[in-house]
């Protein structure tokens, strides 16, 4: 049966999904100002989403849990924020940053979709980043060296609700110094804390090295073809779906 993902999520669905991601964590760094680390909970979900959205809308950089690893987030349409993300991560300016959106329909605003909507709904929300040709609506200061953009909908109710609350794409990349391992709890990126406005603590996200692989990145910008750019954590399932159900061929 076709799985339909709507921009409108119910409180009950979010409650069920959110519960799966909430784990207890160790105490935060005492050098931080009170309130900088905000722990996610079912009861405070709406308040924390609003607090994180307010931070992003004011041009700040925060960290968030996803369905794979922790991510650094800023508004994609905010050029200064994008620059800060690169500086915080010490990231090569030639390495693009993906965006996270709140629903499949958002793909049509920020990119040029050449695959069936059913395909997007089969893969998302989930641990997959889909690369497509960018649209003219997207900030030209985001990844200026390429006509493509990677788009995610992580299967985590916090980041989905956050994107919807912000009303625009969120620039999202792993919460770590470039070329170091991805992080599965907030203590693993403590060195970044002083440079962040808000740290959204979703607890431990995984307990194996496989958990650190992040999303599978697949280029679907060429009609009828796919190309795996990064194996990530869902390569096997992604390839099986693309080839088996949608008859796409690998673009070598």
Coordinates of C-alpha atoms in Angstrom, one line a residue:
X1 CA 0.0 0.0 0.0
X2 CA 1.3 3.4 -0.9
X3 CA 2.6 5.3 2.1
X4 CA 1.5 8.9 2.0
X5 CA 3.4 11.5 4.0
X6 CA 1.5 14.7 4.7
X7 CA 2.8 18.1 5.9
X8 CA 0.2 17.9 8.6
X9 CA 1.3 15.6 11.4
X10 CA -1.0 14.6 14.3
X11 CA -0.1 15.0 17.9
X12 CA -0.6 11.3 18.5
X13 CA 1.7 10.3 15.7
X14 CA 4.4 12.6 17.0
X15 CA 3.9 11.3 20.5
X16 CA 4.5 7.7 19.4
X17 CA 7.5 8.5 17.2
X18 CA 9.1 10.8 19.7
X19 CA 9.0 8.2 22.4
X20 CA 11.3 6.0 20.4
X21 CA 14.0 8.6 20.4
X22 CA 14.0 9.7 24.0
X23 CA 16.8 8.2 26.2
X24 CA 18.4 9.5 29.4
X25 CA 21.8 11.3 29.0
X26 CA 24.6 12.4 31.3
X27 CA 24.8 15.8 32.7
X28 CA 25.9 18.6 30.4
X29 CA 29.0 20.8 30.5
X30 CA 28.8 23.1 33.5
X31 CA 30.5 26.0 31.6
X32 CA 27.4 26.4 29.5
X33 CA 24.9 29.0 30.4
X34 CA 21.7 27.6 31.9
X35 CA 19.2 26.5 29.4
X36 CA 21.6 26.1 26.5
X37 CA 21.2 22.3 26.6
X38 CA 17.5 21.5 26.2
X39 CA 16.5 17.9 26.7
X40 CA 13.7 16.6 24.5
X41 CA 10.7 15.0 26.2
X42 CA 7.2 14.1 25.1
X43 CA 5.7 16.7 27.5
X44 CA 7.9 19.5 26.3
X45 CA 8.0 18.6 22.6
X46 CA 6.0 21.6 21.4
X47 CA 7.9 24.1 23.6
X48 CA 11.3 22.9 22.6
X49 CA 10.3 22.9 18.9
X50 CA 9.2 26.5 19.3
X51 CA 12.4 27.4 21.2
X52 CA 14.6 25.8 18.5
X53 CA 12.6 27.5 15.7
X54 CA 13.0 30.9 17.4
X55 CA 16.7 30.4 17.6
X56 CA 17.0 29.4 13.9
X57 CA 14.7 32.3 12.8
X58 CA 17.0 34.7 14.6
X59 CA 19.9 33.5 12.6
X60 CA 21.5 31.2 15.2
X61 CA 23.1 27.8 14.8
X62 CA 21.9 24.8 16.8
X63 CA 22.3 21.1 17.0
X64 CA 19.5 18.5 16.7
X65 CA 19.0 14.8 16.8
X66 CA 18.0 13.0 13.6
X67 CA 17.2 9.4 12.7
X68 CA 21.0 8.7 12.1
X69 CA 23.4 11.1 13.9
X70 CA 23.4 14.5 15.5
X71 CA 23.3 17.4 13.1
X72 CA 24.3 21.1 13.1
X73 CA 21.4 23.2 11.8
X74 CA 20.8 26.7 10.5
X75 CA 18.4 28.3 8.1
X76 CA 19.3 27.5 4.5
X77 CA 18.0 30.8 3.3
X78 CA 20.3 32.7 5.8
X79 CA 23.7 33.2 4.1
X80 CA 25.4 34.3 7.4
X81 CA 24.2 31.2 9.1
X82 CA 25.6 29.0 6.3
X83 CA 29.0 30.6 6.7
X84 CA 28.9 30.0 10.4
X85 CA 28.2 26.3 9.9
X86 CA 31.2 26.0 7.7
X87 CA 33.4 27.8 10.3
X88 CA 32.1 25.8 13.2
X89 CA 32.8 22.5 11.5
X90 CA 36.0 23.7 9.8
X91 CA 34.4 22.4 6.7
X92 CA 35.9 22.8 3.2
X93 CA 33.8 25.3 1.3
X94 CA 33.7 23.0 -1.7
X95 CA 31.8 20.4 0.3
X96 CA 28.1 21.0 -0.1
X97 CA 25.5 21.0 2.7
X98 CA 22.2 19.2 2.5
X99 CA 18.8 20.7 3.5
X100 CA 16.1 19.2 5.7
X101 CA 12.4 19.9 4.9
X102 CA 9.2 19.1 6.6
X103 CA 7.3 17.1 4.0
X104 CA 7.7 15.6 0.5
X105 CA 5.7 18.5 -1.0
X106 CA 8.6 20.8 -0.1
X107 CA 10.8 19.0 -2.6
X108 CA 8.9 20.7 -5.4
X109 CA 9.7 24.2 -4.1
X110 CA 13.4 23.7 -3.5
X111 CA 14.3 21.3 -6.3
X112 CA 13.4 20.1 -9.8
X113 CA 11.8 16.7 -9.2
X114 CA 12.1 14.1 -12.0
X115 CA 11.0 11.0 -10.1
X116 CA 7.5 9.9 -9.1
X117 CA 6.1 11.3 -5.9
X118 CA 5.5 7.7 -4.8
X119 CA 9.2 7.1 -4.9
X120 CA 9.9 10.0 -2.6
X121 CA 7.2 8.8 -0.2
X122 CA 8.6 5.3 -0.2
X123 CA 12.0 6.6 0.9
X124 CA 11.0 9.4 3.2
X125 CA 10.9 10.2 6.0
X126 CA 14.0 8.0 6.5
X127 CA 17.8 7.8 6.5
X128 CA 18.2 8.9 2.8
X129 CA 19.4 12.1 1.3
X130 CA 18.0 12.6 -2.3
X131 CA 20.1 14.8 -4.6
X132 CA 18.2 16.7 -7.3
X133 CA 18.7 19.8 -9.4
X134 CA 18.2 22.8 -7.2
X135 CA 15.4 25.3 -8.0
X136 CA 15.8 29.1 -8.2
X137 CA 14.0 29.5 -4.9
X138 CA 17.0 28.2 -3.0
X139 CA 19.6 30.6 -1.5
X140 CA 22.3 31.0 -4.1
X141 CA 24.9 31.2 -1.3
X142 CA 24.1 27.6 -0.3
X143 CA 26.5 25.3 -2.3
X144 CA 27.2 27.9 -5.0
X145 CA 29.6 25.5 -6.8
X146 CA 26.9 23.1 -7.9
X147 CA 23.5 23.1 -9.5
X148 CA 22.4 20.2 -7.3
X149 CA 21.1 20.0 -3.7
X150 CA 20.7 17.1 -1.3
X151 CA 17.3 17.0 0.5
X152 CA 16.4 15.1 3.6
X153 CA 13.4 14.3 5.7
X154 CA 14.9 12.5 8.7
X155 CA 12.5 10.1 10.4
X156 CA 12.5 12.0 13.7
X157 CA 9.4 14.0 14.7
X158 CA 11.5 16.8 16.3
X159 CA 13.4 17.8 13.1
X160 CA 10.3 17.3 11.0
X161 CA 8.2 19.6 13.2
X162 CA 11.1 22.0 13.4
X163 CA 11.3 22.3 9.6
X164 CA 7.6 22.9 9.4
X165 CA 7.6 25.5 12.2
X166 CA 10.4 27.4 10.5
X167 CA 8.5 27.4 7.2
X168 CA 11.6 26.9 5.1
X169 CA 14.6 24.5 4.5
X170 CA 17.1 23.9 7.3
X171 CA 20.7 23.5 6.3
X172 CA 21.8 20.3 8.0
X173 CA 25.1 18.5 8.4
X174 CA 26.7 16.2 10.9
X175 CA 27.6 17.7 14.3
X176 CA 31.3 17.2 14.3
X177 CA 34.5 18.7 13.1
X178 CA 35.0 17.7 9.4
X179 CA 36.8 14.5 8.9
X180 CA 36.1 13.3 12.4
X181 CA 33.6 10.6 13.3
X182 CA 29.9 11.5 13.4
X183 CA 28.3 11.8 16.8
X184 CA 25.6 9.8 18.6
X185 CA 25.2 11.8 21.8
X186 CA 25.8 15.4 22.7
X187 CA 28.8 14.7 24.8
X188 CA 30.7 13.6 21.7
X189 CA 30.7 17.1 20.3
X190 CA 31.3 19.1 23.5
X191 CA 34.0 21.1 21.9
X192 CA 31.4 22.7 19.6
X193 CA 29.0 23.7 22.4
X194 CA 30.5 27.2 23.0
X195 CA 29.8 28.1 19.4
X196 CA 26.2 27.0 19.4
X197 CA 23.1 28.9 20.5
X198 CA 21.1 25.8 21.5
X199 CA 21.8 22.1 21.9
X200 CA 18.7 19.9 21.5
X201 CA 19.4 16.7 23.5
X202 CA 17.6 13.7 22.1
X203 CA 19.7 11.2 24.0
X204 CA 21.8 8.3 22.6
X205 CA 20.9 7.7 18.9
X206 CA 22.7 4.5 18.4
X207 CA 25.3 2.2 20.0
X208 CA 27.4 0.8 17.1
X209 CA 29.8 2.1 14.6
X210 CA 27.3 1.3 11.9
X211 CA 25.0 3.9 13.5
X212 CA 27.6 6.6 12.6
X213 CA 27.3 6.1 8.8
X214 CA 24.6 8.7 8.5
X215 CA 22.2 8.9 5.6
X216 CA 22.5 7.2 2.3
X217 CA 23.1 9.8 -0.4
X218 CA 21.6 9.0 -3.8
X219 CA 21.6 11.3 -6.9
X220 CA 18.2 11.1 -8.6
X221 CA 18.7 14.2 -10.8
X222 CA 18.9 12.3 -14.1
X223 CA 15.5 10.9 -15.2
X224 CA 15.4 7.0 -15.0
X225 CA 18.8 6.7 -13.3
X226 CA 20.3 6.7 -9.8
X227 CA 23.8 7.1 -8.4
X228 CA 24.9 6.3 -4.9
X229 CA 27.1 9.1 -3.7
X230 CA 27.5 7.8 -0.1
X231 CA 26.6 4.3 1.1
X232 CA 25.4 5.5 4.5
X233 CA 23.1 3.3 6.6
X234 CA 20.4 2.4 4.0
X235 CA 22.2 1.6 0.8
X236 CA 20.8 -1.9 0.3
X237 CA 17.2 -1.0 0.9
X238 CA 17.5 2.1 -1.2
X239 CA 19.0 0.3 -4.2
X240 CA 16.4 -2.6 -4.0
X241 CA 13.6 -0.1 -4.0
X242 CA 15.0 2.0 -6.9
X243 CA 15.7 -1.0 -9.1
X244 CA 13.0 -3.4 -8.1
X245 CA 9.9 -1.1 -7.8
X246 CA 10.8 1.8 -10.0
X247 CA 13.2 0.2 -12.6
X248 CA 15.9 2.8 -12.3
X249 CA 19.3 1.9 -13.6
X250 CA 22.6 2.8 -12.0
X251 CA 24.3 5.8 -13.5
X252 CA 27.9 4.8 -13.9

